[in-house]
Tab-separated table of C-alpha atoms and ligand atoms in Angstrom:
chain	number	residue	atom	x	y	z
A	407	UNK	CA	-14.689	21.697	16.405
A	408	UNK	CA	-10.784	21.285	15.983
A	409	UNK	CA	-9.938	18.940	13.355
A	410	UNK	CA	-5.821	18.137	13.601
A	411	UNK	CA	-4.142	16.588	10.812
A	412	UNK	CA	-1.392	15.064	11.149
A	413	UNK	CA	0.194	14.365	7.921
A	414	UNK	CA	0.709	15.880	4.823
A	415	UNK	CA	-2.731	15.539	2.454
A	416	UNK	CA	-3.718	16.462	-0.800
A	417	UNK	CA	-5.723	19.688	-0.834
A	418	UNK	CA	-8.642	18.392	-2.491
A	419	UNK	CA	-8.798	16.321	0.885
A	420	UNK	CA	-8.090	19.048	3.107
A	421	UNK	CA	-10.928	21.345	1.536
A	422	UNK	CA	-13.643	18.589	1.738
A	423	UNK	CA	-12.398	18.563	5.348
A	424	UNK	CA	-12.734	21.956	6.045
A	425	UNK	CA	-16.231	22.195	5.776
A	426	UNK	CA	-16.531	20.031	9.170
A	427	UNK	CA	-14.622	22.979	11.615
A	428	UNK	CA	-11.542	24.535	12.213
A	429	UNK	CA	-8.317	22.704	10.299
A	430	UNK	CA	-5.022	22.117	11.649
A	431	UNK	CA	-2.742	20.971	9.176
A	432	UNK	CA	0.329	19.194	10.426
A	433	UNK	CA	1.912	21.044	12.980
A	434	UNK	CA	5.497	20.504	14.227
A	435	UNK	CA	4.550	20.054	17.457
A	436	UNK	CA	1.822	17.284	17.415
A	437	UNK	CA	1.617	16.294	20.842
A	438	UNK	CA	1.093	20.295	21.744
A	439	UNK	CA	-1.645	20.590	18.848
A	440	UNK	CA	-3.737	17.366	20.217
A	441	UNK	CA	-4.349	18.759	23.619
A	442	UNK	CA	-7.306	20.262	22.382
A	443	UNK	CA	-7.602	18.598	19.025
A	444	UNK	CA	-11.678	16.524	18.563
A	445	UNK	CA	-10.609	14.681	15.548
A	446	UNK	CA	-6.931	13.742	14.369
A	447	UNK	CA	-6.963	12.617	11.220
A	448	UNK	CA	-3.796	10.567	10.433
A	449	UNK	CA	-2.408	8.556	7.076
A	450	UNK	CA	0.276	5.993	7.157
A	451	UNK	CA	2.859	7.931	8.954
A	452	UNK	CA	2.175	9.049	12.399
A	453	UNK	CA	1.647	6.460	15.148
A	454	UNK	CA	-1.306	6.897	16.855
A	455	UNK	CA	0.025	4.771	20.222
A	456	UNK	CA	-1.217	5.203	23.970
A	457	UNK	CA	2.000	7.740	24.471
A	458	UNK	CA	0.464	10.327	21.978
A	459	UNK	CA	-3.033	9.636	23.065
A	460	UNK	CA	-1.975	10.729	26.502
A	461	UNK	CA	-1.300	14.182	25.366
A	462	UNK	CA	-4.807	14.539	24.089
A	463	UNK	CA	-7.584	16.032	26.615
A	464	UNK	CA	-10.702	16.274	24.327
A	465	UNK	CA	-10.252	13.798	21.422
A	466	UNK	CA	-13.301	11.738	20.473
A	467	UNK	CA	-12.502	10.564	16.963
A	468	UNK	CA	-9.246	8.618	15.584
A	469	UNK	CA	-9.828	8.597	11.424
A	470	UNK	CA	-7.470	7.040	9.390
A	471	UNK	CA	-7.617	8.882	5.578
A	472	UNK	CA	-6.718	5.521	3.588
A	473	UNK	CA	-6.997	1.625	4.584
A	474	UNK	CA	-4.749	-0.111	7.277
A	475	UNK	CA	-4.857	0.785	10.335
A	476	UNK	CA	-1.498	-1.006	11.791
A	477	UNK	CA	-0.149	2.689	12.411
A	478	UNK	CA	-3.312	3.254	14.953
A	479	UNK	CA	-3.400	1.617	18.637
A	480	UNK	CA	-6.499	0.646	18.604
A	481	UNK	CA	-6.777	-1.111	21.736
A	482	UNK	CA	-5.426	2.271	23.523
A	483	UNK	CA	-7.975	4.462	21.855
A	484	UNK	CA	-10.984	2.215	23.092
A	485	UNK	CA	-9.473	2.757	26.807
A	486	UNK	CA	-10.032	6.174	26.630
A	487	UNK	CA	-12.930	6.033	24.558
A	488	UNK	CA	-12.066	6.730	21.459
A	489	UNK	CA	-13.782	5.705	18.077
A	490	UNK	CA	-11.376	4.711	15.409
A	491	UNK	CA	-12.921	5.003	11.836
A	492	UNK	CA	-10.605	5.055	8.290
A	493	UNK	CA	-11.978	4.851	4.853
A	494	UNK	CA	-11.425	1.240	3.195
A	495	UNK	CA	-12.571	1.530	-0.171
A	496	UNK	CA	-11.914	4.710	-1.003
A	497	UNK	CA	-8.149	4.059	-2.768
A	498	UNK	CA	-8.447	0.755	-3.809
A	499	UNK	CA	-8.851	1.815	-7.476
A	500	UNK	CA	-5.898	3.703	-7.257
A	501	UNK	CA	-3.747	1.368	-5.640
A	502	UNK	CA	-4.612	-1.561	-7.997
A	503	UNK	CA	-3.952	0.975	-11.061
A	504	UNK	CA	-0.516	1.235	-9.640
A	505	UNK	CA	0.073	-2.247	-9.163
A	506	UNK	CA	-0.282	-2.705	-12.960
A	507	UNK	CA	1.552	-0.262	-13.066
A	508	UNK	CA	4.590	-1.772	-11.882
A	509	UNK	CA	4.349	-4.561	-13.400
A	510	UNK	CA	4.091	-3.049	-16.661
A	511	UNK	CA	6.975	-1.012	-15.708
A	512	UNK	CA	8.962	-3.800	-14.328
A	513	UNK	CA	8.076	-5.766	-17.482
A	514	UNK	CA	8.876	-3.017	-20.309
A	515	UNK	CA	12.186	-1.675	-17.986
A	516	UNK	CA	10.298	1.664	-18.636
A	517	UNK	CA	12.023	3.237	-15.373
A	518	UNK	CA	15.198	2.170	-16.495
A	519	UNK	CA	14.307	3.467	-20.179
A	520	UNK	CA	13.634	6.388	-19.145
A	521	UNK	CA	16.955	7.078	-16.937
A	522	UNK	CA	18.576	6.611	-20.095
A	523	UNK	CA	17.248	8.615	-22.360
A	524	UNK	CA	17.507	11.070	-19.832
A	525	UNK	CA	21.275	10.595	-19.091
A	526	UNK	CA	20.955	11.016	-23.552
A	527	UNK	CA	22.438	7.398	-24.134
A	528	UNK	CA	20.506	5.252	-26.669
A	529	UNK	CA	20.240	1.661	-25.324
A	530	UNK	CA	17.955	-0.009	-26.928
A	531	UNK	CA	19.182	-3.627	-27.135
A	532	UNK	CA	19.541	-3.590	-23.196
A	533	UNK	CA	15.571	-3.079	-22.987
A	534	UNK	CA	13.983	-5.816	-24.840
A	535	UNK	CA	10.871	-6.638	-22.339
A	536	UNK	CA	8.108	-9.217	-21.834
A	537	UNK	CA	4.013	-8.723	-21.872
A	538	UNK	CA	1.592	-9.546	-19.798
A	539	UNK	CA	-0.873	-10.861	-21.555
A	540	UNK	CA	-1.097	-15.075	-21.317
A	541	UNK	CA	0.621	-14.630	-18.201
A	542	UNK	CA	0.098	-16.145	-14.284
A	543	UNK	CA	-0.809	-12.937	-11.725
A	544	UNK	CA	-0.928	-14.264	-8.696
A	545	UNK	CA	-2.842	-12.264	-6.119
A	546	UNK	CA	-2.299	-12.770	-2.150
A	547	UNK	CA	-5.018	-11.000	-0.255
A	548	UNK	CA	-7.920	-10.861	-2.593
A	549	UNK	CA	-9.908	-8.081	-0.373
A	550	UNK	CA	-10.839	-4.929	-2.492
A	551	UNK	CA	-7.990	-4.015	-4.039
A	552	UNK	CA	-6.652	-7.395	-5.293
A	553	UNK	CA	-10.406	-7.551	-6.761
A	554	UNK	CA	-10.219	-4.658	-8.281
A	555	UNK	CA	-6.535	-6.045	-9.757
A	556	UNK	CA	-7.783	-8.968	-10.663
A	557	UNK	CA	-10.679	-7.566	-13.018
A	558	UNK	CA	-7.698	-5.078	-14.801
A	559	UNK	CA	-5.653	-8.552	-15.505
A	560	UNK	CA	-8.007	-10.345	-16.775
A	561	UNK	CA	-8.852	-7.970	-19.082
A	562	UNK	CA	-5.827	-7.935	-20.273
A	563	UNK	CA	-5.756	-11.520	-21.194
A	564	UNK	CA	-3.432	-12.669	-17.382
A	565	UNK	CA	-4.732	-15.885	-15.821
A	566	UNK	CA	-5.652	-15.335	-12.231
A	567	UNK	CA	-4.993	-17.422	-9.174
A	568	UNK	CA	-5.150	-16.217	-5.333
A	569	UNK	CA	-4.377	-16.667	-1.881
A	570	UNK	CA	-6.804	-15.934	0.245
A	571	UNK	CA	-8.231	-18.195	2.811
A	572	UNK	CA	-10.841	-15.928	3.816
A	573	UNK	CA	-12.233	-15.929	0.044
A	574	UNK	CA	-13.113	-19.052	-1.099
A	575	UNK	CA	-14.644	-19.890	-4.552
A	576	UNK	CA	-14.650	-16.678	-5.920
A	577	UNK	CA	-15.432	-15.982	-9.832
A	578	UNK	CA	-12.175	-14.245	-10.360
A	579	UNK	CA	-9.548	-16.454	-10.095
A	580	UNK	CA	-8.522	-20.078	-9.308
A	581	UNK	CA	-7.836	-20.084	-5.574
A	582	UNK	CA	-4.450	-22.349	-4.473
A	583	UNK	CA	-2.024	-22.386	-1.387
A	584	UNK	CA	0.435	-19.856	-0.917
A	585	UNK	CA	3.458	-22.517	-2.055
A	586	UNK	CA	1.302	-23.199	-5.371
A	587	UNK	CA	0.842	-19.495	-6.037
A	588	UNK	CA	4.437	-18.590	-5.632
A	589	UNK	CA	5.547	-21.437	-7.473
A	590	UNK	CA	2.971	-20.817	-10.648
A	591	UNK	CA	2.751	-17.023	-10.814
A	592	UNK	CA	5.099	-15.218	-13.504
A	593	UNK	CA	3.709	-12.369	-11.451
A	594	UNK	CA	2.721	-11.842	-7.428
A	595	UNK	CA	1.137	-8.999	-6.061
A	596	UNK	CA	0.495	-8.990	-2.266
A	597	UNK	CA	-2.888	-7.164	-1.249
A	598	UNK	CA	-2.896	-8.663	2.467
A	599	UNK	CA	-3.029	-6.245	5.647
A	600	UNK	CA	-0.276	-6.703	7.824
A	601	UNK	CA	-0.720	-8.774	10.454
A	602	UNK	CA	1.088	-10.752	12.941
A	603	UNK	CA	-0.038	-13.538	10.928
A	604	UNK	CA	1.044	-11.714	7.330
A	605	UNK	CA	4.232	-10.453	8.788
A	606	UNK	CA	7.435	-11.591	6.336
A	607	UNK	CA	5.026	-13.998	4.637
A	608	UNK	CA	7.325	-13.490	1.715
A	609	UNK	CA	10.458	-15.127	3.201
A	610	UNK	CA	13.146	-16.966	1.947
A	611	UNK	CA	11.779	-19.989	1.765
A	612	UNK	CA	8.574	-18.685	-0.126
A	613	UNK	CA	10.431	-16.258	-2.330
A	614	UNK	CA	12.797	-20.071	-2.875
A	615	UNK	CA	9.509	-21.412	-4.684
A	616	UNK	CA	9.437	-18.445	-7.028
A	617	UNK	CA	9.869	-18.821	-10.704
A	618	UNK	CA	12.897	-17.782	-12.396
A	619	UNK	CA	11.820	-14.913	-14.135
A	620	UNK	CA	9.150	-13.853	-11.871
A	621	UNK	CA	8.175	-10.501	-10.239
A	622	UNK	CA	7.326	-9.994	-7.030
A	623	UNK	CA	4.980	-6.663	-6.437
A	624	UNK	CA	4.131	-5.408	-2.904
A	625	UNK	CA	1.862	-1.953	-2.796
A	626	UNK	CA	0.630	-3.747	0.423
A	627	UNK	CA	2.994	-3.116	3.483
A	628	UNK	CA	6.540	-3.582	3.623
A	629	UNK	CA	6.762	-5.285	6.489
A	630	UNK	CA	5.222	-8.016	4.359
A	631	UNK	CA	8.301	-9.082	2.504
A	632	UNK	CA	11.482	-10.122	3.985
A	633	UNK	CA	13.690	-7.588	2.911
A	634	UNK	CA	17.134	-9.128	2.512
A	635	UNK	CA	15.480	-12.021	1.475
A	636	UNK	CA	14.080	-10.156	-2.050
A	637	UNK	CA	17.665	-8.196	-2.038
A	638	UNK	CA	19.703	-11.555	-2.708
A	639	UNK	CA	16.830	-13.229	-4.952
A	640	UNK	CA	17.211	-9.492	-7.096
A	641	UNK	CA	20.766	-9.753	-6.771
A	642	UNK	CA	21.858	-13.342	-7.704
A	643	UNK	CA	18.806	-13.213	-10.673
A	644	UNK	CA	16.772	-15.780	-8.841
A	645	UNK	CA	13.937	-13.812	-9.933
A	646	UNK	CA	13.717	-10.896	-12.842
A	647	UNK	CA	12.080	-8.124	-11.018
A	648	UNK	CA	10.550	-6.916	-8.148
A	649	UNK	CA	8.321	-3.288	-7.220
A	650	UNK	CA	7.909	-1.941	-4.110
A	651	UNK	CA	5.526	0.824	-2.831
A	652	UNK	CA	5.886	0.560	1.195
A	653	UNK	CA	8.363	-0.393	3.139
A	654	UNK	CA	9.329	-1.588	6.620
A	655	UNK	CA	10.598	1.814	7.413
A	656	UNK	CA	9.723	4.954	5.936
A	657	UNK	CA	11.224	6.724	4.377
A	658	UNK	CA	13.208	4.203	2.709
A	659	UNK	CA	17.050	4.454	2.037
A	660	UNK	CA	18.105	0.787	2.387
A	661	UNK	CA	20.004	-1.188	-0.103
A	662	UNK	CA	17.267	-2.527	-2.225
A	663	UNK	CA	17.898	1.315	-3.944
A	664	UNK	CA	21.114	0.010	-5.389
A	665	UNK	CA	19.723	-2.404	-7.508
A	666	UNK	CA	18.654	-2.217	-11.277
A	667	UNK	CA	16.069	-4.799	-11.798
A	668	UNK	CA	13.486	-2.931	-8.994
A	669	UNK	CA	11.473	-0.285	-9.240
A	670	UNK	CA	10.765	1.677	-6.092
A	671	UNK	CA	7.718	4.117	-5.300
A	672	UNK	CA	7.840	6.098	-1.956
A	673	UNK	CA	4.164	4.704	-0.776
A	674	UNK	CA	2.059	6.638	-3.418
A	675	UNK	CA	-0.399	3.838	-3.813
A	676	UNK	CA	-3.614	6.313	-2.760
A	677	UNK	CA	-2.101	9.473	-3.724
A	678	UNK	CA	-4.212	10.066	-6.783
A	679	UNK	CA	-6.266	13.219	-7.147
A	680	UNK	CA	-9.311	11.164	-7.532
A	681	UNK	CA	-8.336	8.797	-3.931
A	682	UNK	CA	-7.997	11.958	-1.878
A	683	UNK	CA	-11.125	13.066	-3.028
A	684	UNK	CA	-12.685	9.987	-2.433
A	685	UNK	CA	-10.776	9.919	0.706
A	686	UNK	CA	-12.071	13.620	1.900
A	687	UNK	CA	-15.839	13.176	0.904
A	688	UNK	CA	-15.750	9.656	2.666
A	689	UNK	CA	-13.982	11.177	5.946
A	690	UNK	CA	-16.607	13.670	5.685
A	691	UNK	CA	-19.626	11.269	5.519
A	692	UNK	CA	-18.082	8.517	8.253
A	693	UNK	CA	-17.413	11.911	10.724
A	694	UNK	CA	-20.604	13.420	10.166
A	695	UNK	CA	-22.404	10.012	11.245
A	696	UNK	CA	-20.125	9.471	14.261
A	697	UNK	CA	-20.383	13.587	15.481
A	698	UNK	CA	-24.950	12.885	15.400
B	622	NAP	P1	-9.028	-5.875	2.280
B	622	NAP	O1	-10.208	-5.528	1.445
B	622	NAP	O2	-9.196	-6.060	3.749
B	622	NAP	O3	-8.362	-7.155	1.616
B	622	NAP	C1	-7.371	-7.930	2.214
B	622	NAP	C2	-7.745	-9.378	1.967
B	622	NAP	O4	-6.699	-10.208	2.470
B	622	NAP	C3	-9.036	-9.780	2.696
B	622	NAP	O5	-9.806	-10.635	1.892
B	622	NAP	C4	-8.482	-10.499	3.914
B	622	NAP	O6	-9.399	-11.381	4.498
B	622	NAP	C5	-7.308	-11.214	3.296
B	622	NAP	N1	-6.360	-11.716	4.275
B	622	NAP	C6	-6.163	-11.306	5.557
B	622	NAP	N2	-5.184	-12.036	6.120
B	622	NAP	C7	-4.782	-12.930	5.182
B	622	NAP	C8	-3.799	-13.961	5.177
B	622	NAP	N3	-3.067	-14.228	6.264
B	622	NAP	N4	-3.622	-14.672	4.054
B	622	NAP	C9	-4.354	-14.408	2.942
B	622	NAP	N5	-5.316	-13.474	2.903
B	622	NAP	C10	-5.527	-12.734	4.007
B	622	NAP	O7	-7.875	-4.779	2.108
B	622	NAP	P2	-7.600	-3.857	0.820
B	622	NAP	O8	-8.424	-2.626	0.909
B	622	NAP	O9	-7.634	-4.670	-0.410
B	622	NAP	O10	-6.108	-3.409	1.151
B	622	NAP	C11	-5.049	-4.369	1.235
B	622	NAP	C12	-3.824	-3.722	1.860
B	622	NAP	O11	-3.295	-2.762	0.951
B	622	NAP	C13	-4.147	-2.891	3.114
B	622	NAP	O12	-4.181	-3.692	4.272
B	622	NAP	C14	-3.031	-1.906	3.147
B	622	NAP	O13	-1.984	-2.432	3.949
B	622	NAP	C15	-2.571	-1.814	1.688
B	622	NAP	N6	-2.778	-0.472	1.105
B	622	NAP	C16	-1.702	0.205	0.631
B	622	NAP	C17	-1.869	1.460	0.074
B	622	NAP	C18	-0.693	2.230	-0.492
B	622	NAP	O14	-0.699	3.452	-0.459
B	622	NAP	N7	0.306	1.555	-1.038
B	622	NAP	C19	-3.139	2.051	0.029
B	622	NAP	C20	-4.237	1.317	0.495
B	622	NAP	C21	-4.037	0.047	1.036
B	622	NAP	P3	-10.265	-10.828	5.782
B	622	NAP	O15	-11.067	-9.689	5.254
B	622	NAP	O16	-11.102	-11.971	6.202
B	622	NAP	O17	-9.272	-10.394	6.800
């Protein structure tokens, strides 16, 4: 059995993998190595479309190692037979952990702290912050990960309220429309797929009902957020702060880098030890049910 991955994963991953066949790990020719590749295994950056999928002669398994599949053609892999599987739950934990992350972050200007110190310049009136605690989180996409947020806020004393049509009435939060979230949340966190439906759902005119003073978070997909959009809300101080994970494009250069009041992550929402080993043990389990 030839098992191709195709991008970079943490080893703990790759050894939980390894017990299923013979590993290829990220060649630099990928349409050479899936000619005889059974199982790719992919993570957010390679596009699984009908062009690479006509390279591949024996392939019987797409798996995405993480949640959202909007880099996989699914459609194009059940033409030619192909069984798409990923592993949903498996980094939620880790991606909600860094969610309050940045909003602690954004909150306490630790990144910016930090710089400082580090550039040996003391500037401690500049970094007087705000807490969390009696605070509005508003959560858009309350799946498993903006569950799993919700729980951590609450415990920390936030007031929930979500988005989520697909969710009503549940226990952790006060549900409302997306215009009353945006307009009563001193925090938003977006934890919806992206979708044709979720695409630039934070636009100008959303982003417009913000609070002065709020933060917008997306560890969801960049492609979520209007981009220039955020850039003159950040700029002109229509809203404090704003962390981003993902991005439309990746890897991300664009101009959002040249502002102070953002903190950027380059998509490391699953990349925790424990994820990929969550990630690797459920691969293993999904593969082992599909290969019967
Ligand atoms: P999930 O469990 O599927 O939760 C998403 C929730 O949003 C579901 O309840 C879904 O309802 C709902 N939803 C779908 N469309 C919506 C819309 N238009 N408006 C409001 N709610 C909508 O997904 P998850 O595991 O929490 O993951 C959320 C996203 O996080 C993923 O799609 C992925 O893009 C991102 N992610 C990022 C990282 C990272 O490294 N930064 C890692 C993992 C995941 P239905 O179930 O009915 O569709």
């Amino acid at each position: 059995m030839k098992i191709l991955i195709a991008d970079s994963m943490e080893k703990e991953a790759v050894s939980e993998i390894q017990k299923l066949g013979e590993v290829i790990l990220v060649p630099n020719d990928l349409k050479a190595a899936i000619k005889d590749a059974d199982i790719l295994i992919v993570r957010s950056a390679t596009q699984v479309n009908a062009e690479l999928l006509s390279h591949a002669h024996r392939l019987k398994i797409v798996a995405r190692a993480g949640v959202g599949l909007d880099n996989v053609d699914k459609e194009a892999c059940e033409k030619r037979g192909i069984k798409v599987i990923s592993t949903p739950g498996a980094s939620s934990n880790a991606v909600a952990e860094l969610a309050l992350g940045m909003m602690f972050a954004v909150s306490r200007k630790i990144a910016k702290a930090d710089f400082s110190m580090k550039k040996k310049t003391w500037i401690k009136k500049e970094l007087s912050g705000t807490e969390l605690e009696g605070k509005t989180l508003g959560i858009v996409g309350l799946g498993r990960i903006g569950a799993m947020l919700a729980l951590k806020a609450t415990a920390l004393g936030m007031e929930i309220v979500y988005y989520d049509p697909r969710t009503p009435n549940s226990t952790l939060g006060r549900q409302v429309n997306l215009n009353d979230l945006m307009a009563l949340s001193d925090y938003v966190s977006l934890h919806v797929p992206l979708t044709p439906e979720t695409r630039e759902l934070i636009n100008p005119a959303a982003i417009a009902k913000m609070r002065k003073g709020a933060v917008l978070i997306n560890t969801a997909r960049g492609g979520l957020v209007d981009e220039e959009a955020l850039y003159l809300a950040l700029k002109e101080g229509k809203i404090a702060g704003a962390a981003l994970d993902v991005y439309p494009q990746e890897p991300y250069t664009g101009k959002l880098c040249e502002l102070d009041n953002i903190v950027l992550t380059p998509h490391i929402g699953g990349s925790t030890k424990e994820a990929q080993i969550r990630i690797g043990k459920e691969l293993i389990e999904q593969l082992k049910k599909e290969l019967k």
